[in-house]
mmCIF file of C-alpha atoms and ligand atoms in Angstrom:
data_model
loop_
_atom_site.group_PDB
_atom_site.id
_atom_site.type_symbol
_atom_site.label_atom_id
_atom_site.label_comp_id
_atom_site.label_asym_id
_atom_site.label_seq_id
_atom_site.Cartn_x
_atom_site.Cartn_y
_atom_site.Cartn_z
ATOM 1 C CA MET A 1127 24.063 -20.430 81.087
ATOM 2 C CA ALA A 1128 23.124 -17.860 78.998
ATOM 3 C CA LYS A 1129 21.914 -14.769 80.462
ATOM 4 C CA LYS A 1130 17.393 -14.623 80.795
ATOM 5 C CA LYS A 1131 16.992 -11.723 78.018
ATOM 6 C CA LEU A 1132 15.127 -9.362 79.240
ATOM 7 C CA LYS A 1133 12.496 -8.412 77.373
ATOM 8 C CA ILE A 1134 11.656 -5.247 75.812
ATOM 9 C CA GLY A 1135 7.758 -3.877 74.496
ATOM 10 C CA VAL A 1136 8.185 -0.885 72.174
ATOM 11 C CA LEU A 1137 5.561 0.865 71.767
ATOM 12 C CA PHE A 1138 4.436 3.255 69.040
ATOM 13 C CA GLY A 1139 2.353 4.472 66.340
ATOM 14 C CA GLY A 1140 -0.869 6.093 68.241
ATOM 15 C CA LYS A 1141 -3.201 8.487 68.351
ATOM 16 C CA SER A 1142 -2.113 11.568 66.843
ATOM 17 C CA ALA A 1143 -0.484 12.982 64.119
ATOM 18 C CA GLU A 1144 3.340 12.570 64.536
ATOM 19 C CA HIS A 1145 1.792 8.597 64.535
ATOM 20 C CA GLU A 1146 4.003 8.203 61.034
ATOM 21 C CA VAL A 1147 7.327 9.844 62.284
ATOM 22 C CA SER A 1148 6.806 7.970 65.345
ATOM 23 C CA ILE A 1149 7.217 4.567 63.164
ATOM 24 C CA ASN A 1150 10.323 5.134 62.096
ATOM 25 C CA SER A 1151 12.019 5.957 65.575
ATOM 26 C CA ALA A 1152 10.613 2.723 66.158
ATOM 27 C CA LYS A 1153 12.050 0.831 63.430
ATOM 28 C CA ASN A 1154 15.498 2.400 64.660
ATOM 29 C CA ILE A 1155 15.578 1.545 67.855
ATOM 30 C CA ILE A 1156 14.264 -2.045 67.405
ATOM 31 C CA LYS A 1157 16.904 -2.703 64.969
ATOM 32 C CA ALA A 1158 18.907 -0.870 66.948
ATOM 33 C CA LEU A 1159 18.717 -2.946 70.070
ATOM 34 C CA ASP A 1160 21.197 -5.588 71.360
ATOM 35 C CA LYS A 1161 19.219 -8.747 70.437
ATOM 36 C CA LYS A 1162 22.308 -10.579 72.834
ATOM 37 C CA LYS A 1163 20.580 -8.614 75.849
ATOM 38 C CA TYR A 1164 16.954 -7.959 74.764
ATOM 39 C CA GLN A 1165 14.183 -9.937 73.209
ATOM 40 C CA VAL A 1166 12.028 -6.980 71.144
ATOM 41 C CA PHE A 1167 7.944 -7.175 70.900
ATOM 42 C CA PRO A 1168 7.280 -4.311 68.875
ATOM 43 C CA ILE A 1169 3.302 -3.743 69.680
ATOM 44 C CA LYS A 1170 1.581 -0.429 67.564
ATOM 45 C CA ILE A 1171 -1.280 1.457 68.578
ATOM 46 C CA LYS A 1172 -3.361 1.907 65.828
ATOM 47 C CA LYS A 1173 -4.201 5.896 64.528
ATOM 48 C CA THR A 1174 -7.720 5.419 66.185
ATOM 49 C CA GLY A 1175 -5.752 4.540 69.773
ATOM 50 C CA GLN A 1176 -6.518 0.318 69.982
ATOM 51 C CA PHE A 1177 -4.152 -1.419 70.717
ATOM 52 C CA ASN A 1178 -3.114 -4.714 72.031
ATOM 53 C CA PHE A 1179 -3.060 -4.071 75.861
ATOM 54 C CA SER A 1180 -2.295 -7.772 77.243
ATOM 55 C CA SER A 1181 1.278 -7.599 75.060
ATOM 56 C CA VAL A 1182 2.097 -4.585 77.644
ATOM 57 C CA LYS A 1183 2.175 -6.667 80.417
ATOM 58 C CA LYS A 1184 3.837 -9.611 79.177
ATOM 59 C CA VAL A 1185 7.723 -7.850 78.869
ATOM 60 C CA ASP A 1186 10.202 -6.276 81.411
ATOM 61 C CA VAL A 1187 10.386 -2.598 80.067
ATOM 62 C CA ILE A 1188 8.363 -0.750 77.905
ATOM 63 C CA PHE A 1189 10.097 2.069 75.583
ATOM 64 C CA PRO A 1190 7.148 4.227 74.378
ATOM 65 C CA VAL A 1191 8.675 5.777 71.536
ATOM 66 C CA LEU A 1192 5.244 7.801 71.131
ATOM 67 C CA HIS A 1193 5.531 11.418 70.218
ATOM 68 C CA GLY A 1194 2.786 13.914 70.496
ATOM 69 C CA PRO A 1195 -0.556 13.635 72.171
ATOM 70 C CA PHE A 1196 -1.775 10.106 73.609
ATOM 71 C CA GLY A 1197 1.969 9.008 73.968
ATOM 72 C CA GLU A 1198 4.167 11.770 74.848
ATOM 73 C CA ASP A 1199 2.105 13.920 77.776
ATOM 74 C CA GLY A 1200 1.631 11.582 80.427
ATOM 75 C CA SER A 1201 -1.485 9.566 78.782
ATOM 76 C CA ILE A 1202 0.189 6.346 78.754
ATOM 77 C CA GLN A 1203 2.632 6.703 81.390
ATOM 78 C CA GLY A 1204 0.019 6.726 83.368
ATOM 79 C CA LEU A 1205 -1.635 3.045 82.097
ATOM 80 C CA LEU A 1206 1.941 2.575 81.706
ATOM 81 C CA LYS A 1207 2.556 3.604 85.406
ATOM 82 C CA LEU A 1208 -0.847 1.565 86.613
ATOM 83 C CA SER A 1209 0.531 -1.216 84.657
ATOM 84 C CA GLU A 1210 4.282 -1.911 87.323
ATOM 85 C CA VAL A 1211 5.940 -1.974 84.400
ATOM 86 C CA PRO A 1212 8.828 -0.245 84.263
ATOM 87 C CA PHE A 1213 8.783 2.253 81.151
ATOM 88 C CA VAL A 1214 12.005 4.370 79.445
ATOM 89 C CA GLY A 1215 11.170 7.984 80.024
ATOM 90 C CA ALA A 1216 9.349 10.732 81.877
ATOM 91 C CA GLY A 1217 6.676 10.178 83.833
ATOM 92 C CA VAL A 1218 3.172 11.597 84.301
ATOM 93 C CA LEU A 1219 3.900 14.383 85.636
ATOM 94 C CA GLY A 1220 7.068 14.947 83.873
ATOM 95 C CA SER A 1221 5.792 13.762 80.311
ATOM 96 C CA ALA A 1222 1.995 16.572 80.476
ATOM 97 C CA VAL A 1223 4.117 19.693 81.457
ATOM 98 C CA GLY A 1224 6.726 18.595 78.802
ATOM 99 C CA MET A 1225 4.147 18.480 76.358
ATOM 100 C CA ASP A 1226 1.939 21.722 77.117
ATOM 101 C CA LYS A 1227 4.143 24.967 76.070
ATOM 102 C CA ASP A 1228 1.544 27.212 78.346
ATOM 103 C CA VAL A 1229 2.656 24.876 81.429
ATOM 104 C CA MET A 1230 6.381 24.392 80.603
ATOM 105 C CA LYS A 1231 7.156 27.905 79.740
ATOM 106 C CA ARG A 1232 5.347 29.264 82.854
ATOM 107 C CA LEU A 1233 7.365 26.647 85.178
ATOM 108 C CA LEU A 1234 10.650 27.709 83.530
ATOM 109 C CA ARG A 1235 10.017 31.294 83.745
ATOM 110 C CA GLU A 1236 9.421 30.783 87.204
ATOM 111 C CA ALA A 1237 12.744 28.421 87.399
ATOM 112 C CA GLY A 1238 14.432 32.055 86.388
ATOM 113 C CA ILE A 1239 15.233 29.675 82.901
ATOM 114 C CA PRO A 1240 14.838 32.398 80.104
ATOM 115 C CA ILE A 1241 12.515 32.272 77.595
ATOM 116 C CA GLY A 1242 10.509 34.831 75.125
ATOM 117 C CA LYS A 1243 7.441 36.892 75.839
ATOM 118 C CA PHE A 1244 3.992 34.643 75.264
ATOM 119 C CA ILE A 1245 0.673 34.971 75.398
ATOM 120 C CA THR A 1246 -2.476 32.075 75.894
ATOM 121 C CA LEU A 1247 -5.693 32.032 74.561
ATOM 122 C CA ARG A 1248 -8.192 29.435 75.100
ATOM 123 C CA ASP A 1249 -10.905 28.541 72.324
ATOM 124 C CA PHE A 1250 -13.628 30.672 74.429
ATOM 125 C CA GLN A 1251 -11.188 33.541 74.246
ATOM 126 C CA GLN A 1252 -11.553 36.778 72.116
ATOM 127 C CA THR A 1253 -8.047 37.423 71.008
ATOM 128 C CA ASP A 1254 -7.231 41.381 69.378
ATOM 129 C CA PHE A 1255 -4.112 41.565 66.667
ATOM 130 C CA GLY A 1256 -3.613 44.965 67.734
ATOM 131 C CA ILE A 1257 -3.238 44.564 71.648
ATOM 132 C CA ILE A 1258 -0.610 41.433 71.281
ATOM 133 C CA LYS A 1259 1.169 43.096 68.084
ATOM 134 C CA ARG A 1260 1.231 46.148 70.952
ATOM 135 C CA LYS A 1261 2.609 43.334 73.248
ATOM 136 C CA LEU A 1262 4.803 40.999 71.551
ATOM 137 C CA GLY A 1263 6.246 42.738 68.474
ATOM 138 C CA LEU A 1264 6.322 40.858 64.802
ATOM 139 C CA PRO A 1265 6.561 38.532 63.181
ATOM 140 C CA LEU A 1266 4.658 36.205 66.013
ATOM 141 C CA PHE A 1267 4.826 32.656 66.177
ATOM 142 C CA ILE A 1268 1.882 30.651 67.004
ATOM 143 C CA LYS A 1269 1.238 27.482 68.185
ATOM 144 C CA PRO A 1270 -1.063 24.375 69.800
ATOM 145 C CA ALA A 1271 0.184 23.869 73.466
ATOM 146 C CA ASN A 1272 0.597 20.414 72.736
ATOM 147 C CA MET A 1273 1.710 19.095 69.474
ATOM 148 C CA GLY A 1274 5.389 18.794 68.297
ATOM 149 C CA SER A 1275 6.579 18.311 64.787
ATOM 150 C CA SER A 1276 6.217 21.413 64.019
ATOM 151 C CA VAL A 1277 2.514 20.717 63.377
ATOM 152 C CA GLY A 1278 -0.072 23.899 63.682
ATOM 153 C CA VAL A 1279 3.039 25.972 64.140
ATOM 154 C CA SER A 1280 2.965 29.655 61.808
ATOM 155 C CA LYS A 1281 4.667 32.929 61.244
ATOM 156 C CA VAL A 1282 2.729 35.784 61.375
ATOM 157 C CA ARG A 1283 3.513 38.887 60.227
ATOM 158 C CA ASN A 1284 0.540 40.480 59.825
ATOM 159 C CA GLU A 1285 -3.804 40.653 60.527
ATOM 160 C CA GLU A 1286 -4.824 38.736 58.059
ATOM 161 C CA GLU A 1287 -2.014 35.274 58.479
ATOM 162 C CA PHE A 1288 -2.369 36.015 62.714
ATOM 163 C CA ILE A 1289 -6.109 35.390 61.593
ATOM 164 C CA LYS A 1290 -5.518 32.257 59.517
ATOM 165 C CA ALA A 1291 -2.840 30.994 62.274
ATOM 166 C CA ILE A 1292 -5.035 31.247 65.185
ATOM 167 C CA LYS A 1293 -7.676 29.092 63.533
ATOM 168 C CA GLU A 1294 -5.365 26.387 62.630
ATOM 169 C CA ALA A 1295 -3.468 26.142 65.414
ATOM 170 C CA PHE A 1296 -6.832 25.738 67.104
ATOM 171 C CA LYS A 1297 -7.612 22.443 65.336
ATOM 172 C CA PHE A 1298 -5.443 20.486 67.100
ATOM 173 C CA ASP A 1299 -5.734 22.249 70.704
ATOM 174 C CA THR A 1300 -8.525 23.713 72.870
ATOM 175 C CA LYS A 1301 -5.571 26.121 73.788
ATOM 176 C CA ILE A 1302 -3.221 27.324 71.635
ATOM 177 C CA ILE A 1303 -0.378 30.260 72.012
ATOM 178 C CA ILE A 1304 1.247 33.230 70.419
ATOM 179 C CA GLU A 1305 4.814 34.166 70.884
ATOM 180 C CA GLU A 1306 7.170 36.663 70.410
ATOM 181 C CA PHE A 1307 9.726 36.012 67.176
ATOM 182 C CA ILE A 1308 13.196 35.415 68.231
ATOM 183 C CA ASP A 1309 15.750 36.016 66.003
ATOM 184 C CA GLY A 1310 18.390 32.898 66.772
ATOM 185 C CA ARG A 1311 20.096 30.231 66.228
ATOM 186 C CA GLU A 1312 18.171 26.990 66.870
ATOM 187 C CA VAL A 1313 20.882 24.853 68.773
ATOM 188 C CA GLU A 1314 19.285 21.378 70.301
ATOM 189 C CA CYS A 1315 20.863 19.307 73.278
ATOM 190 C CA ALA A 1316 20.168 16.222 74.642
ATOM 191 C CA VAL A 1317 20.155 14.842 78.188
ATOM 192 C CA LEU A 1318 20.372 11.598 79.498
ATOM 193 C CA GLY A 1319 19.751 10.828 82.953
ATOM 194 C CA ASN A 1320 17.164 10.176 86.261
ATOM 195 C CA ASP A 1321 18.386 12.134 89.295
ATOM 196 C CA THR A 1322 21.983 13.438 88.114
ATOM 197 C CA PRO A 1323 20.726 13.734 83.840
ATOM 198 C CA LEU A 1324 23.584 14.441 81.477
ATOM 199 C CA ALA A 1325 23.841 17.112 78.819
ATOM 200 C CA SER A 1326 25.644 15.699 74.914
ATOM 201 C CA ILE A 1327 27.168 18.713 73.193
ATOM 202 C CA PRO A 1328 24.696 20.992 71.448
ATOM 203 C CA GLY A 1329 24.534 20.781 67.955
ATOM 204 C CA GLU A 1330 22.801 22.971 65.652
ATOM 205 C CA ILE A 1331 19.530 23.114 63.248
ATOM 206 C CA ILE A 1332 19.711 25.388 59.566
ATOM 207 C CA ALA A 1333 16.688 25.579 58.516
ATOM 208 C CA ASN A 1334 16.867 26.576 55.002
ATOM 209 C CA GLN A 1335 12.656 27.356 54.691
ATOM 210 C CA GLU A 1336 11.285 30.091 56.691
ATOM 211 C CA PHE A 1337 11.232 28.440 59.520
ATOM 212 C CA TYR A 1338 11.757 24.588 60.460
ATOM 213 C CA SER A 1339 7.983 23.529 59.400
ATOM 214 C CA TYR A 1340 6.437 20.033 59.330
ATOM 215 C CA ASN A 1341 7.944 19.998 55.838
ATOM 216 C CA ALA A 1342 11.348 21.175 56.465
ATOM 217 C CA LYS A 1343 11.493 18.570 59.107
ATOM 218 C CA TYR A 1344 9.350 15.134 57.090
ATOM 219 C CA ILE A 1345 9.004 16.515 53.826
ATOM 220 C CA ASP A 1346 11.685 18.493 52.035
ATOM 221 C CA GLU A 1347 14.199 17.679 53.707
ATOM 222 C CA GLY A 1348 14.665 21.516 54.278
ATOM 223 C CA TYR A 1349 17.563 21.294 56.927
ATOM 224 C CA VAL A 1350 20.782 20.761 57.568
ATOM 225 C CA VAL A 1351 22.280 19.590 61.148
ATOM 226 C CA GLU A 1352 25.539 20.693 62.545
ATOM 227 C CA ILE A 1353 27.200 18.733 65.116
ATOM 228 C CA PRO A 1354 28.908 19.907 67.276
ATOM 229 C CA ALA A 1355 27.100 23.418 66.999
ATOM 230 C CA LYS A 1356 29.952 25.874 65.869
ATOM 231 C CA ILE A 1357 29.343 28.483 68.955
ATOM 232 C CA PRO A 1358 32.168 29.602 71.246
ATOM 233 C CA LYS A 1359 32.178 27.632 74.169
ATOM 234 C CA ASN A 1360 31.052 29.211 76.822
ATOM 235 C CA ILE A 1361 28.212 29.623 75.088
ATOM 236 C CA SER A 1362 27.718 26.090 74.280
ATOM 237 C CA GLU A 1363 28.404 24.790 78.384
ATOM 238 C CA LYS A 1364 25.885 27.423 79.016
ATOM 239 C CA VAL A 1365 23.224 25.988 76.607
ATOM 240 C CA GLN A 1366 24.325 22.715 78.197
ATOM 241 C CA GLU A 1367 23.805 24.139 81.789
ATOM 242 C CA LEU A 1368 19.755 25.465 80.685
ATOM 243 C CA ALA A 1369 19.156 22.289 79.304
ATOM 244 C CA ILE A 1370 20.070 20.500 82.037
ATOM 245 C CA LYS A 1371 18.497 22.866 84.566
ATOM 246 C CA THR A 1372 14.717 22.791 81.820
ATOM 247 C CA PHE A 1373 15.205 19.112 82.511
ATOM 248 C CA GLN A 1374 15.495 19.047 86.258
ATOM 249 C CA THR A 1375 12.359 22.019 86.388
ATOM 250 C CA LEU A 1376 10.124 20.051 84.549
ATOM 251 C CA ASN A 1377 9.880 16.482 86.292
ATOM 252 C CA CYS A 1378 12.020 14.940 83.261
ATOM 253 C CA GLU A 1379 13.281 11.556 83.736
ATOM 254 C CA GLY A 1380 15.821 9.432 81.160
ATOM 255 C CA LEU A 1381 15.831 11.510 78.245
ATOM 256 C CA GLY A 1382 15.079 14.513 76.754
ATOM 257 C CA ARG A 1383 16.384 17.142 74.011
ATOM 258 C CA VAL A 1384 16.272 20.767 75.239
ATOM 259 C CA ASP A 1385 15.824 23.058 71.951
ATOM 260 C CA SER A 1386 17.210 26.880 72.492
ATOM 261 C CA PHE A 1387 17.640 29.661 70.623
ATOM 262 C CA VAL A 1388 21.046 31.516 70.729
ATOM 263 C CA LYS A 1389 20.972 35.181 69.335
ATOM 264 C CA LYS A 1390 23.318 36.840 67.727
ATOM 265 C CA ASN A 1391 24.893 38.795 71.005
ATOM 266 C CA GLY A 1392 24.968 35.263 73.222
ATOM 267 C CA GLU A 1393 21.665 35.453 74.863
ATOM 268 C CA ILE A 1394 20.244 32.406 75.264
ATOM 269 C CA PHE A 1395 16.026 31.308 75.033
ATOM 270 C CA VAL A 1396 14.833 27.890 75.942
ATOM 271 C CA ASN A 1397 11.931 27.084 73.017
ATOM 272 C CA GLU A 1398 10.563 23.700 74.594
ATOM 273 C CA ILE A 1399 11.787 19.830 75.577
ATOM 274 C CA ASN A 1400 10.814 16.850 73.304
ATOM 275 C CA THR A 1401 10.266 14.057 76.486
ATOM 276 C CA ILE A 1402 10.000 11.592 73.799
ATOM 277 C CA PRO A 1403 12.237 13.318 70.771
ATOM 278 C CA GLY A 1404 12.996 11.492 67.618
ATOM 279 C CA PHE A 1405 14.920 8.817 67.326
ATOM 280 C CA THR A 1406 15.279 7.700 63.864
ATOM 281 C CA ASP A 1407 18.851 6.677 62.712
ATOM 282 C CA ILE A 1408 19.072 10.485 61.508
ATOM 283 C CA SER A 1409 17.653 12.220 64.083
ATOM 284 C CA MET A 1410 19.070 14.870 66.183
ATOM 285 C CA TYR A 1411 18.660 13.009 69.892
ATOM 286 C CA PRO A 1412 20.724 9.942 68.601
ATOM 287 C CA LYS A 1413 23.650 11.371 67.254
ATOM 288 C CA LEU A 1414 24.210 14.580 69.807
ATOM 289 C CA TRP A 1415 24.858 11.237 72.284
ATOM 290 C CA ASP A 1416 26.635 9.476 69.130
ATOM 291 C CA ALA A 1417 29.390 13.044 68.573
ATOM 292 C CA SER A 1418 29.339 13.077 73.085
ATOM 293 C CA GLY A 1419 30.873 9.575 73.015
ATOM 294 C CA ILE A 1420 27.691 7.351 73.744
ATOM 295 C CA LYS A 1421 27.047 4.971 70.551
ATOM 296 C CA GLN A 1422 23.265 4.075 69.810
ATOM 297 C CA SER A 1423 22.904 0.759 71.422
ATOM 298 C CA LYS A 1424 24.245 1.590 74.426
ATOM 299 C CA LEU A 1425 22.221 4.512 74.584
ATOM 300 C CA LEU A 1426 19.898 2.146 74.575
ATOM 301 C CA ASP A 1427 20.808 0.152 77.622
ATOM 302 C CA ARG A 1428 21.273 3.285 79.444
ATOM 303 C CA LEU A 1429 17.886 4.243 78.981
ATOM 304 C CA ILE A 1430 16.875 0.336 80.411
ATOM 305 C CA GLU A 1431 18.494 0.753 82.858
ATOM 306 C CA LEU A 1432 17.033 3.994 83.971
ATOM 307 C CA ALA A 1433 13.765 2.881 83.428
ATOM 308 C CA VAL A 1434 14.588 0.074 85.648
ATOM 309 C CA GLU A 1435 16.086 2.355 87.953
ATOM 310 C CA ARG A 1436 12.941 4.865 88.270
ATOM 311 C CA PHE A 1437 10.643 1.784 88.510
ATOM 312 C CA GLU A 1438 12.472 0.434 92.018
ATOM 313 C CA LYS A 1439 13.085 3.491 93.364
ATOM 314 C CA GLU A 1440 9.282 4.088 93.064
ATOM 315 C CA GLN A 1441 8.226 0.131 94.260
ATOM 316 C CA LYS A 1442 10.145 1.237 97.990
ATOM 317 C CA LEU A 1443 7.741 4.230 98.471
ATOM 318 C CA LYS A 1444 5.573 3.518 101.481
ATOM 319 C CA THR A 1445 1.613 2.945 99.991
ATOM 320 C CA THR A 1446 0.109 3.020 103.775
ATOM 321 C CA VAL A 1447 0.634 4.798 106.609
ATOM 322 C CA SER A 1448 1.043 1.910 109.396
HETATM 323 N N1 LIG B 2967 9.323 32.171 69.445
HETATM 324 C C1 LIG B 2967 10.175 31.745 68.199
HETATM 325 N N2 LIG B 2967 11.076 32.241 67.253
HETATM 326 C C2 LIG B 2967 11.410 31.660 66.487
HETATM 327 N N3 LIG B 2967 10.968 30.840 66.031
HETATM 328 C C3 LIG B 2967 10.330 30.192 66.194
HETATM 329 C C4 LIG B 2967 9.659 30.233 67.379
HETATM 330 N N4 LIG B 2967 9.069 29.475 68.057
HETATM 331 C C5 LIG B 2967 8.966 28.406 67.047
HETATM 332 N N5 LIG B 2967 9.774 28.857 66.227
HETATM 333 C C6 LIG B 2967 9.878 27.912 65.118
HETATM 334 O O1 LIG B 2967 9.011 26.873 64.610
HETATM 335 C C7 LIG B 2967 9.790 25.456 64.755
HETATM 336 C C8 LIG B 2967 8.477 25.024 66.017
HETATM 337 O O2 LIG B 2967 8.733 25.438 66.960
HETATM 338 P P1 LIG B 2967 8.689 24.548 68.394
HETATM 339 O O3 LIG B 2967 8.349 25.250 69.162
HETATM 340 O O4 LIG B 2967 9.941 23.805 68.524
HETATM 341 O O5 LIG B 2967 7.358 23.238 68.274
HETATM 342 P P2 LIG B 2967 6.978 21.713 68.200
HETATM 343 O O6 LIG B 2967 7.059 21.431 69.497
HETATM 344 O O7 LIG B 2967 6.125 21.722 66.915
HETATM 345 O O8 LIG B 2967 8.593 21.695 67.488
HETATM 346 C C9 LIG B 2967 11.102 25.718 66.026
HETATM 347 O O9 LIG B 2967 12.139 25.101 65.484
HETATM 348 C C10 LIG B 2967 11.167 27.181 65.011
HETATM 349 O O10 LIG B 2967 11.736 26.848 63.869
HETATM 350 MG MG1 LIG B 2968 10.468 21.922 68.063
#
């Protein structure tokens, strides 16, 4: 008798500036899931946030393919946890701290992971270009604390751009971060696992615009990808080591893509983690694993397995004190 197929709910869309990106990632995942093993149920979350919640209870595992606030920040993970359905990727805490660039960077700093200097600003606080310039130098990067896909991110060289960039970032969040510019190559590393995560070979993003902006990412194809990244072996190993340490420090599970800057002198600075990285057929996360010897459908099998493992482990925890 054929083995019963596992029902996988692919949750996508969502109330986020990255709604469209999510649709493309979900399409790819739905296509790549092995139909001999899985029965796939696409569950779309509208831009208003509405979705058919009863669909969630009908499946064996949920695969959240949502980027940005509400999807990647622990909100939906909390709902799934309460629903007692296994789901792919980081739980509530890992999702929340991985999404918030301010909290993320403070945790990384505390763990001794090299990161650039930054200042956090809330919407009720005043700021002064002169003071920031003295502390962080020029140019600066200004971004919403909770966002992705370079939405609301600006590179700033003078006071006029500074004021504009702050306004822009505050459109997306009530908290923003101002960072020193790091002059380095952008190297990305995919991480996979729960308790003993593995790191893929690193790849490089070479943006042919001012920086790896939203336009470069999705509109103009303003970048090229180099896999493996053309960096010396010892640097590549260090990038992998830092990627795993970042993943663990931030309480992540399942998957994550850790993005770093590698300076000319070999110094590495971790920029961020993405707990639900882009997953289209040209996205870095699946491509890095493919280049590391794990084909996409096997990668999805493993992510589903990890979701079930984590769920079963948590189910064993005592919830009473008798
Ligand atoms: N401190 C920095 N120094 C140099 N470039 C930066 C810095 N911060 C961001 N960038 C550029 O902006 C892009 C988007 O910033 P990032 O922090 O990755 O935000 P997002 O979460 O939106 O991807 C990066 O890929 C990089 O090209
Ligand atoms: Mg990024």
